Coordinates of C-alpha atoms (C1' of nucleotides) in Angstrom, one line a residue:
Chain A
X281 CA 0.0 0.0 0.0
X282 CA 1.4 3.4 -1.0
X283 CA 0.3 5.9 1.6
X284 CA 1.3 8.9 -0.5
X285 CA -1.0 8.1 -3.4
X286 CA -4.8 8.4 -3.5
X287 CA -6.5 5.0 -3.8
X288 CA -7.0 3.7 -7.3
X289 CA -9.6 5.4 -9.3
X290 CA -9.8 8.4 -7.0
X291 CA -8.1 11.8 -7.3
X292 CA -7.8 15.1 -5.6
X293 CA -9.4 18.2 -6.9
X294 CA -6.8 20.9 -6.3
X295 CA -7.6 24.6 -5.6
X296 CA -7.3 25.8 -9.2
X297 CA -9.5 23.1 -10.5
X298 CA -11.9 23.3 -7.6
X299 CA -12.8 26.8 -8.8
X300 CA -14.0 25.3 -12.0
X301 CA -16.0 22.7 -10.1
X302 CA -17.6 25.4 -8.1
X303 CA -18.5 27.2 -11.3
X304 CA -20.1 24.1 -12.7
X305 CA -22.0 23.5 -9.6
X306 CA -23.3 27.0 -9.4
X307 CA -24.5 26.9 -13.0
X308 CA -26.1 23.5 -12.7
X309 CA -28.0 24.6 -9.6
X310 CA -29.1 27.7 -11.2
X311 CA -30.8 25.9 -14.1
X312 CA -32.3 23.1 -11.9
X313 CA -33.7 25.6 -9.5
X314 CA -35.2 27.6 -12.3
X315 CA -36.9 24.5 -13.6
X316 CA -38.5 24.1 -10.1
X317 CA -36.4 21.3 -8.7
X318 CA -35.4 21.2 -5.1
X319 CA -32.1 19.9 -3.9
X320 CA -32.0 16.7 -1.8
X321 CA -28.9 15.5 0.0
X322 CA -29.1 11.8 0.8
X323 CA -26.5 9.8 2.7
X324 CA -23.5 8.7 0.8
X325 CA -24.2 5.1 1.9
X326 CA -27.4 3.1 2.1
X327 CA -28.5 -0.4 3.0
X328 CA -27.2 -2.7 0.3
X329 CA -30.7 -4.1 -0.2
X330 CA -31.9 -0.8 -1.6
X331 CA -29.6 -1.1 -4.5
X332 CA -30.2 -4.8 -5.0
X333 CA -33.9 -4.0 -5.3
X334 CA -33.7 -0.7 -7.1
X335 CA -31.0 -1.3 -9.7
X336 CA -31.7 -5.0 -10.3
X337 CA -29.8 -8.0 -9.0
X338 CA -28.5 -9.1 -12.4
X339 CA -27.0 -5.8 -13.4
X340 CA -23.3 -5.5 -13.5
X341 CA -23.3 -2.6 -11.0
X342 CA -24.9 -4.9 -8.4
X343 CA -23.0 -8.0 -9.3
X344 CA -19.5 -6.7 -9.3
X345 CA -19.2 -3.0 -9.0
X346 CA -20.5 -2.0 -5.6
X347 CA -18.5 -0.9 -2.6
X348 CA -20.2 -3.1 -0.1
X349 CA -19.1 -3.9 3.5
X350 CA -20.5 -4.9 6.9
X351 CA -20.7 -2.3 9.5
X352 CA -20.0 -3.0 13.2
X353 CA -23.7 -3.9 13.7
X354 CA -23.4 -6.5 11.0
X355 CA -25.5 -4.6 8.5
X356 CA -24.6 -4.7 4.9
X357 CA -23.8 -1.2 3.7
X358 CA -23.1 0.1 0.2
X359 CA -21.5 3.3 -0.9
X360 CA -24.1 4.7 -3.3
X361 CA -23.3 3.7 -6.9
X362 CA -26.0 6.0 -8.3
X363 CA -28.5 8.5 -7.1
X364 CA -31.9 7.4 -8.2
X365 CA -32.5 4.6 -5.7
X366 CA -31.6 6.8 -2.6
X367 CA -33.8 9.6 -3.8
X368 CA -36.7 7.2 -4.3
X369 CA -36.0 5.8 -0.8
X370 CA -36.2 9.3 0.7
X371 CA -39.3 10.0 -1.3
X372 CA -41.0 7.0 0.2
X373 CA -39.5 7.6 3.7
X374 CA -40.8 11.1 3.9
X375 CA -44.1 10.2 2.2
X376 CA -43.8 12.9 -0.4
X377 CA -46.4 11.2 -2.4
X378 CA -48.8 12.1 0.3
X379 CA -48.4 15.8 -0.4
X380 CA -50.2 15.5 -3.7
X381 CA -49.0 16.6 -7.0
X382 CA -45.6 16.0 -8.4
X383 CA -42.2 16.0 -6.7
X384 CA -39.2 17.4 -8.4
X385 CA -35.9 16.7 -6.8
X386 CA -32.2 17.0 -7.8
X387 CA -29.0 15.8 -6.3
X388 CA -25.3 16.5 -6.8
X389 CA -22.4 14.6 -5.3
X390 CA -20.0 11.7 -5.3
X391 CA -20.9 8.2 -6.3
X392 CA -18.8 5.0 -6.0
X393 CA -18.3 2.0 -8.2
X394 CA -15.5 -0.5 -7.9
X395 CA -14.5 -0.7 -11.6
X396 CA -11.2 -0.7 -13.3
X397 CA -10.5 3.0 -14.0
X398 CA -10.2 4.3 -17.5
X399 CA -10.8 7.5 -19.4
X400 CA -13.9 9.1 -18.0
X401 CA -14.4 6.4 -15.4
X402 CA -13.4 6.6 -11.8
X403 CA -14.1 4.7 -8.6
X404 CA -15.3 7.9 -6.9
X405 CA -17.0 10.1 -9.4
X406 CA -19.5 12.8 -9.3
X407 CA -23.0 13.0 -10.7
X408 CA -25.9 15.3 -10.6
X409 CA -29.3 14.2 -11.5
X410 CA -33.0 15.0 -11.4
X411 CA -36.0 12.9 -10.5
X412 CA -39.6 13.9 -11.4
X413 CA -41.9 11.7 -9.4
X414 CA -45.7 11.3 -9.7
X415 CA -46.3 12.1 -13.3
X416 CA -47.2 9.6 -16.1
X417 CA -47.7 12.2 -18.8
X418 CA -45.2 12.5 -21.7
X419 CA -44.9 16.1 -20.7
X420 CA -42.8 14.9 -17.8
X421 CA -40.5 12.9 -20.1
X422 CA -40.2 15.9 -22.4
X423 CA -39.5 18.3 -19.5
X424 CA -36.7 16.1 -18.3
X425 CA -35.0 15.8 -21.7
X426 CA -35.5 19.5 -22.3
X427 CA -34.0 20.3 -18.9
X428 CA -30.9 18.3 -19.8
X429 CA -30.7 20.0 -23.1
X430 CA -31.1 23.5 -21.7
X431 CA -28.7 22.8 -18.9
X432 CA -25.8 21.9 -21.3
X433 CA -26.8 24.8 -23.5
X434 CA -26.5 27.1 -20.5
X435 CA -23.0 25.8 -19.8
X436 CA -22.1 26.6 -23.4
X437 CA -22.3 23.1 -24.9
X438 CA -24.2 23.2 -28.1
X439 CA -22.7 20.3 -30.0
X440 CA -24.0 17.4 -27.9
X441 CA -26.2 14.7 -29.4
X442 CA -29.3 13.4 -27.8
X443 CA -30.2 9.8 -28.4
X444 CA -33.8 8.7 -27.7
X445 CA -35.7 5.5 -27.6
X446 CA -38.5 3.7 -25.9
X447 CA -38.0 0.3 -24.2
X448 CA -41.8 -0.1 -23.7
X449 CA -43.6 -1.2 -20.6
X450 CA -43.4 -4.5 -18.8
X451 CA -45.9 -6.1 -21.2
X452 CA -44.7 -5.0 -24.6
X453 CA -41.1 -5.4 -23.7
X454 CA -41.8 -9.0 -22.8
X455 CA -43.3 -9.5 -26.2
X456 CA -40.3 -7.9 -27.8
X457 CA -37.8 -10.0 -25.8
X458 CA -39.5 -13.2 -26.9
X459 CA -39.3 -12.1 -30.5
X460 CA -35.8 -11.0 -30.1
X461 CA -34.6 -14.2 -28.5
X462 CA -36.4 -16.3 -31.2
X463 CA -34.7 -14.2 -33.9
X464 CA -31.3 -14.4 -32.3
X465 CA -31.3 -18.1 -31.5
X466 CA -31.3 -19.0 -35.2
X467 CA -27.9 -17.4 -35.6
X468 CA -26.5 -17.8 -32.0
X469 CA -23.4 -19.5 -33.3
X470 CA -22.2 -16.2 -34.6
X471 CA -22.5 -14.4 -31.3
X472 CA -19.6 -13.6 -29.0
X473 CA -19.4 -15.4 -25.7
X474 CA -20.7 -12.6 -23.6
X475 CA -23.6 -12.1 -25.9
X476 CA -24.5 -15.8 -25.7
X477 CA -24.7 -15.2 -22.0
X478 CA -26.8 -12.1 -22.4
X479 CA -29.2 -13.9 -24.7
X480 CA -31.0 -15.5 -21.8
X481 CA -30.3 -12.9 -19.1
X482 CA -30.8 -9.6 -20.8
X483 CA -31.3 -9.9 -24.5
X484 CA -31.9 -6.2 -24.9
X485 CA -28.3 -5.4 -24.1
X486 CA -27.2 -7.6 -26.9
X487 CA -28.4 -4.9 -29.3
X488 CA -25.5 -2.5 -28.6
X489 CA -22.7 -5.0 -28.5
X490 CA -19.7 -3.6 -30.4
X491 CA -18.6 -7.0 -31.8
X492 CA -18.8 -7.0 -35.6
X493 CA -20.2 -10.5 -35.9
X494 CA -22.9 -9.7 -33.3
X495 CA -23.8 -6.5 -35.0
X496 CA -24.4 -8.4 -38.2
X497 CA -26.7 -10.7 -36.4
X498 CA -28.6 -8.1 -34.5
X499 CA -28.9 -5.9 -37.6
X500 CA -31.5 -8.3 -38.9
X501 CA -33.5 -8.5 -35.7
X502 CA -36.9 -6.8 -35.4
X503 CA -37.1 -3.3 -33.9
X504 CA -38.8 -2.7 -30.6
X505 CA -40.9 -0.1 -32.3
X506 CA -42.8 -2.9 -34.0
X507 CA -43.8 -4.3 -30.7
X508 CA -44.7 -1.3 -28.6
X509 CA -48.3 -1.5 -27.3
X510 CA -50.7 1.3 -28.3
X511 CA -50.2 3.2 -25.1
X512 CA -46.4 3.1 -25.2
X513 CA -46.4 4.0 -28.9
X514 CA -48.6 7.1 -28.2
X515 CA -46.5 8.0 -25.3
X516 CA -43.3 7.9 -27.4
X517 CA -44.9 9.9 -30.2
X518 CA -46.0 12.6 -27.8
X519 CA -42.6 12.9 -26.3
X520 CA -41.0 13.4 -29.7
X521 CA -43.7 15.9 -30.7
X522 CA -43.0 17.9 -27.6
X523 CA -39.3 17.9 -28.2
X524 CA -39.9 19.0 -31.8
X525 CA -42.1 21.8 -30.6
X526 CA -39.3 22.9 -28.3
X527 CA -36.8 22.8 -31.1
X528 CA -34.7 20.1 -29.5
X529 CA -32.8 18.0 -31.9
X530 CA -32.5 14.3 -31.1
X531 CA -31.9 11.0 -32.9
X532 CA -34.1 8.0 -32.4
X533 CA -31.9 5.0 -31.7
X534 CA -34.1 1.9 -31.7
X535 CA -31.2 -0.1 -30.3
X536 CA -30.5 2.2 -27.4
X537 CA -31.2 0.2 -24.2
X538 CA -29.8 1.1 -20.8
X539 CA -28.1 -1.0 -18.3
X540 CA -30.4 -0.5 -15.4
X541 CA -33.4 -2.7 -15.0
X542 CA -35.8 -0.1 -13.8
X543 CA -36.3 1.8 -17.0
X544 CA -39.7 1.8 -18.8
X545 CA -40.8 3.5 -21.9
X546 CA -38.6 6.6 -22.5
X547 CA -34.8 6.2 -22.4
X548 CA -32.3 8.7 -23.6
X549 CA -28.6 9.6 -23.5
X550 CA -26.7 12.8 -24.1
X551 CA -23.5 12.0 -25.9
X552 CA -20.3 13.8 -26.6
X553 CA -18.9 11.9 -29.6
X554 CA -15.4 13.3 -29.1
X555 CA -15.0 11.7 -25.7
X556 CA -13.7 8.3 -26.5
X557 CA -15.1 5.0 -25.2
X558 CA -16.9 6.6 -22.3
X559 CA -18.8 9.2 -24.3
X560 CA -22.2 9.5 -22.5
X561 CA -22.4 12.5 -20.3
X562 CA -26.0 12.0 -19.3
X563 CA -28.4 9.1 -19.2
X564 CA -31.9 8.8 -18.1
X565 CA -35.4 7.8 -18.7
X566 CA -38.7 6.7 -17.2
X567 CA -39.0 4.3 -14.3
X568 CA -42.6 3.6 -13.6
X569 CA -42.1 0.5 -11.5
X570 CA -39.2 1.6 -9.3
X571 CA -41.0 3.4 -6.4
X572 CA -43.2 0.3 -5.9
X573 CA -40.3 -2.0 -6.2
X574 CA -38.6 -0.1 -3.4
X575 CA -41.5 -0.5 -1.1
X576 CA -43.6 2.6 -1.9
X577 CA -46.9 3.2 -3.7
X578 CA -47.2 2.7 -7.4
X579 CA -45.8 6.1 -8.4
X580 CA -44.3 6.8 -11.8
X581 CA -41.1 8.6 -12.2
X582 CA -38.7 10.0 -14.8
X583 CA -35.2 11.4 -14.5
X584 CA -31.6 11.5 -15.5
X585 CA -28.1 11.4 -14.1
X586 CA -25.1 13.3 -15.5
X587 CA -21.5 12.5 -15.0
X588 CA -19.6 15.6 -13.9
X589 CA -16.1 14.4 -14.8
X590 CA -17.2 13.8 -18.3
X591 CA -19.0 17.1 -18.3
X592 CA -15.7 18.7 -17.2
X593 CA -13.8 17.0 -20.0
X594 CA -16.4 18.1 -22.5
X595 CA -16.3 21.7 -21.4
X596 CA -12.5 21.6 -21.5
X597 CA -12.5 20.1 -25.1
X598 CA -14.9 22.7 -26.2
X599 CA -12.9 25.5 -24.7
X600 CA -15.9 26.5 -22.5
X601 CA -14.1 26.3 -19.2
X602 CA -14.2 29.7 -17.5
X603 CA -10.9 31.4 -16.7
X604 CA -10.8 31.2 -12.9
X605 CA -8.1 33.1 -11.1
X606 CA -7.4 33.0 -7.4
X607 CA -5.1 35.9 -7.7
X608 CA -5.4 38.5 -5.0
X609 CA -6.2 42.1 -5.8
X610 CA -3.5 43.4 -3.4
X611 CA -0.2 42.0 -2.4
X612 CA 1.5 43.4 0.6
X613 CA 5.3 43.3 1.3
X614 CA 7.1 44.5 4.3
X615 CA 10.8 45.3 4.1
X616 CA 11.8 44.6 7.7
X617 CA 10.7 42.1 10.4
X618 CA 9.4 45.0 12.6
X619 CA 7.3 46.3 9.7
X620 CA 5.6 43.0 9.1
X621 CA 3.2 43.8 11.9
X622 CA 2.1 46.9 10.0
X623 CA 1.6 44.8 6.9
X624 CA -0.5 42.4 8.9
X625 CA -2.7 45.2 10.1
X626 CA -3.1 46.7 6.7
X627 CA -4.0 43.3 5.3
X628 CA -6.7 42.9 7.9
X629 CA -8.2 46.3 7.3
X630 CA -8.3 45.8 3.6
X631 CA -9.8 42.4 3.9
X632 CA -12.5 43.7 6.2
X633 CA -13.2 46.2 3.6
X634 CA -13.8 43.5 1.1
X635 CA -10.5 43.4 -0.8
X636 CA -8.8 40.2 -1.7
X637 CA -5.4 40.5 -0.1
X638 CA -2.3 38.4 0.1
X639 CA 0.4 39.1 2.6
X640 CA 4.0 38.0 2.0
X641 CA 4.8 36.1 5.2
X642 CA 8.6 35.9 4.8
X643 CA 10.6 39.1 4.9
X644 CA 13.2 38.6 2.1
X645 CA 14.9 41.0 -0.2
X646 CA 12.7 43.5 -1.9
X647 CA 13.5 41.9 -5.3
X648 CA 12.4 38.5 -4.0
X649 CA 9.2 40.0 -2.5
X650 CA 8.4 41.9 -5.7
X651 CA 8.8 38.7 -7.6
X652 CA 6.3 37.0 -5.3
X653 CA 3.9 39.9 -5.7
X654 CA 4.2 39.7 -9.5
X655 CA 3.7 36.0 -9.5
X656 CA 0.6 36.3 -7.3
X657 CA -1.1 38.2 -10.1
X658 CA -2.1 41.0 -7.8
X659 CA -3.1 44.3 -9.5
X660 CA -1.7 46.4 -6.7
X661 CA 1.4 46.0 -4.5
X662 CA 1.7 47.8 -1.2
X663 CA 5.3 48.3 -0.1
X664 CA 6.0 49.1 3.5
X665 CA 9.6 50.2 4.0
X666 CA 11.5 52.2 6.6
X667 CA 11.6 55.4 4.5
X668 CA 7.8 55.4 4.2
X669 CA 7.1 54.4 7.7
X670 CA 9.2 57.3 9.1
X671 CA 6.3 59.4 7.9
X672 CA 3.6 56.9 8.6
X673 CA 3.2 56.3 4.9
X674 CA 3.2 53.3 2.6
X675 CA 3.8 53.0 -1.2
X676 CA 1.0 51.8 -3.4
X677 CA 2.2 50.4 -6.7
X678 CA 0.2 49.6 -9.7
X679 CA 1.7 46.3 -11.0
X680 CA 0.4 46.9 -14.6
X681 CA 1.9 50.2 -15.4
X682 CA 4.5 50.4 -12.6
X683 CA 3.2 53.7 -11.3
X684 CA 3.5 54.2 -7.6
X685 CA 2.3 56.7 -5.0
X686 CA 3.0 57.3 -1.4
X687 CA -0.1 57.6 0.8
X688 CA -0.7 58.3 4.5
X689 CA -1.7 55.3 6.5
X690 CA -5.3 56.4 7.2
X691 CA -5.9 57.0 3.5
X692 CA -5.0 53.5 2.3
X693 CA -8.5 52.2 2.0
X694 CA -9.7 55.2 0.1
X695 CA -6.7 55.2 -2.3
X696 CA -7.1 51.5 -3.0
X697 CA -10.8 52.0 -3.6
X698 CA -10.0 54.6 -6.2
X699 CA -8.1 51.9 -8.1
X700 CA -10.2 48.8 -7.7
X701 CA -13.5 47.6 -6.3
X702 CA -13.8 45.0 -3.5
X703 CA -13.9 41.4 -4.6
X704 CA -13.3 39.5 -1.4
X705 CA -16.1 37.9 0.5
X706 CA -15.8 39.8 3.8
X707 CA -17.8 43.0 3.6
X708 CA -18.7 45.1 6.5
Chain O
rG905 C1' -12.0 -9.3 -13.4
rU906 C1' -9.1 -9.6 -18.7
rG907 C1' -5.6 -7.4 -22.3
rG908 C1' -2.1 -3.6 -24.4
rA909 C1' 1.1 0.7 -23.4
rC910 C1' 3.9 3.2 -19.9
rG911 C1' 6.7 4.4 -14.7
rU912 C1' 13.9 8.8 -15.2
rA913 C1' 14.1 16.1 -11.1
rG914 C1' 8.1 19.7 -8.8
rC915 C1' 6.2 19.5 -14.4
rU916 C1' 7.0 17.8 -19.7
rC917 C1' 10.4 14.6 -21.5
rA918 C1' 15.9 12.9 -23.6
rG919 C1' 19.2 9.0 -22.3
rU920 C1' 22.7 5.6 -28.3
rU921 C1' 24.3 -1.9 -29.4
rG922 C1' 24.4 -2.5 -21.2
rG923 C1' 30.2 1.2 -19.9
rU924 C1' 32.8 6.2 -15.3
rU925 C1' 30.2 11.6 -11.2
rA926 C1' 22.1 10.4 -15.1
rG927 C1' 20.7 15.1 -18.9
rA928 C1' 17.5 19.2 -21.3
rG929 C1' 13.4 22.7 -21.2
rC930 C1' 10.0 24.9 -17.9
rG931 C1' 9.5 25.8 -12.6
rC932 C1' 12.0 26.9 -7.9
rC933 C1' 16.2 29.5 -5.1
rA934 C1' 20.2 33.1 -5.3
rG935 C1' 23.1 36.8 -7.8
rG936 C1' 23.8 40.6 -11.9
rU937 C1' 20.7 46.9 -8.2
rU938 C1' 22.3 50.9 -1.9
rG939 C1' 14.7 49.5 -1.5
rU940 C1' 11.3 47.6 -7.0
rG941 C1' 8.4 42.5 -10.4
rG942 C1' 7.7 41.0 -15.8
rC943 C1' 12.6 40.5 -20.4
rC944 C1' 17.7 39.0 -20.4
rC945 C1' 22.4 36.9 -18.3
rU946 C1' 25.0 33.8 -14.5
rG947 C1' 25.1 30.3 -10.7
rG948 C1' 22.6 26.8 -7.4
rA949 C1' 19.4 23.3 -5.1
rG950 C1' 16.7 19.1 -6.5
rG951 C1' 16.7 12.0 -8.8
rC952 C1' 17.6 4.9 -4.5
rC953 C1' 15.9 6.1 -12.9
rG954 C1' 8.3 3.2 -9.2
rA955 C1' 9.7 -1.2 -5.7
rG956 C1' 11.9 -6.2 -5.0
rG957 C1' 14.8 -10.0 -7.1
rG958 C1' 18.0 -12.0 -11.1
rU959 C1' 21.8 -12.0 -15.4
rU960 C1' 26.6 -9.4 -15.8
rC961 C1' 33.2 -7.3 -14.3
rG962 C1' 29.4 -3.4 -14.8
rA963 C1' 22.1 -2.3 -15.3
rA964 C1' 18.0 3.7 -16.0
rU965 C1' 19.0 0.2 -20.2
rC966 C1' 18.3 -7.2 -20.4
rC967 C1' 15.0 -11.0 -17.6
rC968 C1' 11.3 -12.2 -13.7
rU969 C1' 8.0 -10.5 -9.9
rU970 C1' 5.2 -6.7 -7.7
rC971 C1' 3.0 -1.9 -7.2
rG972 C1' 1.2 2.2 -9.7
rU973 C1' -0.5 5.0 -14.0
rU974 C1' -3.0 4.9 -18.5
rC975 C1' -6.0 3.1 -22.7
rA976 C1' -9.3 -0.6 -24.1
rC977 C1' -12.7 -4.9 -23.0
rC978 C1' -16.8 -6.5 -19.8
rC979 C1' -20.2 -2.8 -18.1
rC980 C1' -21.7 1.9 -17.4
rA981 C1' -22.5 8.4 -16.2

RNA sequence: GUGGACGUAGCUCAGUUGGUUAGAGCGCCAGGUUGUGGCCCUGGAGGCCGAGGGUUCGAAUCCCUUCGUUCACCCCA
């Protein structure tokens, strides 16, 4: 074990980068709140059973990717691998269905899956997501997709693709599965081993296998759209109509199926095709059976989850990351040990007046301190030297043009205010 | 869990068919100014060449093991 390295698949967000994360979070919250969603903060771990029931026992997440352990009371605990199941649990626990109407929630935070890391995949990663509970109408599906669309738009991402499909309800999906299996069994000899396995367990997933031979086989299989029941068909058509009205471009992908068992009817992904193998930055859909499955009433739901690391990378690729600077406005240097007290006092005064101030702690040569001031990116440097201090003055230097003036101690705040406006957080 | 690629200074990387004290650029520190940054010049610090074992007179270089990183597969955001 190497104690000086973060555990596999985890990483530190350092101050400069954290500024960008804060920016992303602020913007995401802004849009979600504007759409009427309230933030919910659920625990980072839950009873393992919740995920077994919610996500589905035969999914890969549950079978091999969960961080599961026994606590000291012998309970099986799992670090949340996704956000929907915990939100649904909280929805049931707090009986939000009893308040009537719809419930609109969003979450944002770390998730955990014990997978082998690769580009765009970590063991601790971050997602935000929304859940709209209590609505069966296609308006809800459309609102969710539109929300995702507008959100990325708001962040400056205009080149993303939206893939859309319907996986039907429990009834018509069963019909389709039967037809699919029947069609595939005829040519099962040409399928890859993992697809042979999936043939029985989850034939839908076989549709997006990347293996050439499998693709040839599945290319000839029937489309789910030929099997959707009347209600599902109409639901899907209405969703697409609403998206058309809102001018949202999307691509219908009859073969888009998602890995989680709980989806019904609408499923969708938002994809950045420049991202490599892990190119989905958002995935979601309708889950009409999930609340009941988790022990609540039969309440329909629809939502999505978005991976923030992938969002970050996408923003970076598109040159949409903001320029975040942690540079101070004012850098203060003192030329002798005795004068560093004065510098400290001036720093405090300026900070309490709302200026972003950095104080050189070490009294070194003036040249060295000026270098530090320059490197900090400060707009103004305050120099406290013996000459000035004899007359209870300090030098204020504009680091851009090199101009400097001497000012009396009581006038510092006013003089600085003439040059810059407060940007710090402390305001009196 | 499986496979490929890669681990040399704080960072990005050189390092010839194995051959003395392991290099560059950037960054850092100091000096070129008695109290003035950016540009330039000079000097300096900083490496168990990921770790362990083996081959050899001699290993950063070859072999094995291990750890780590990374990309891909399975699967997924």
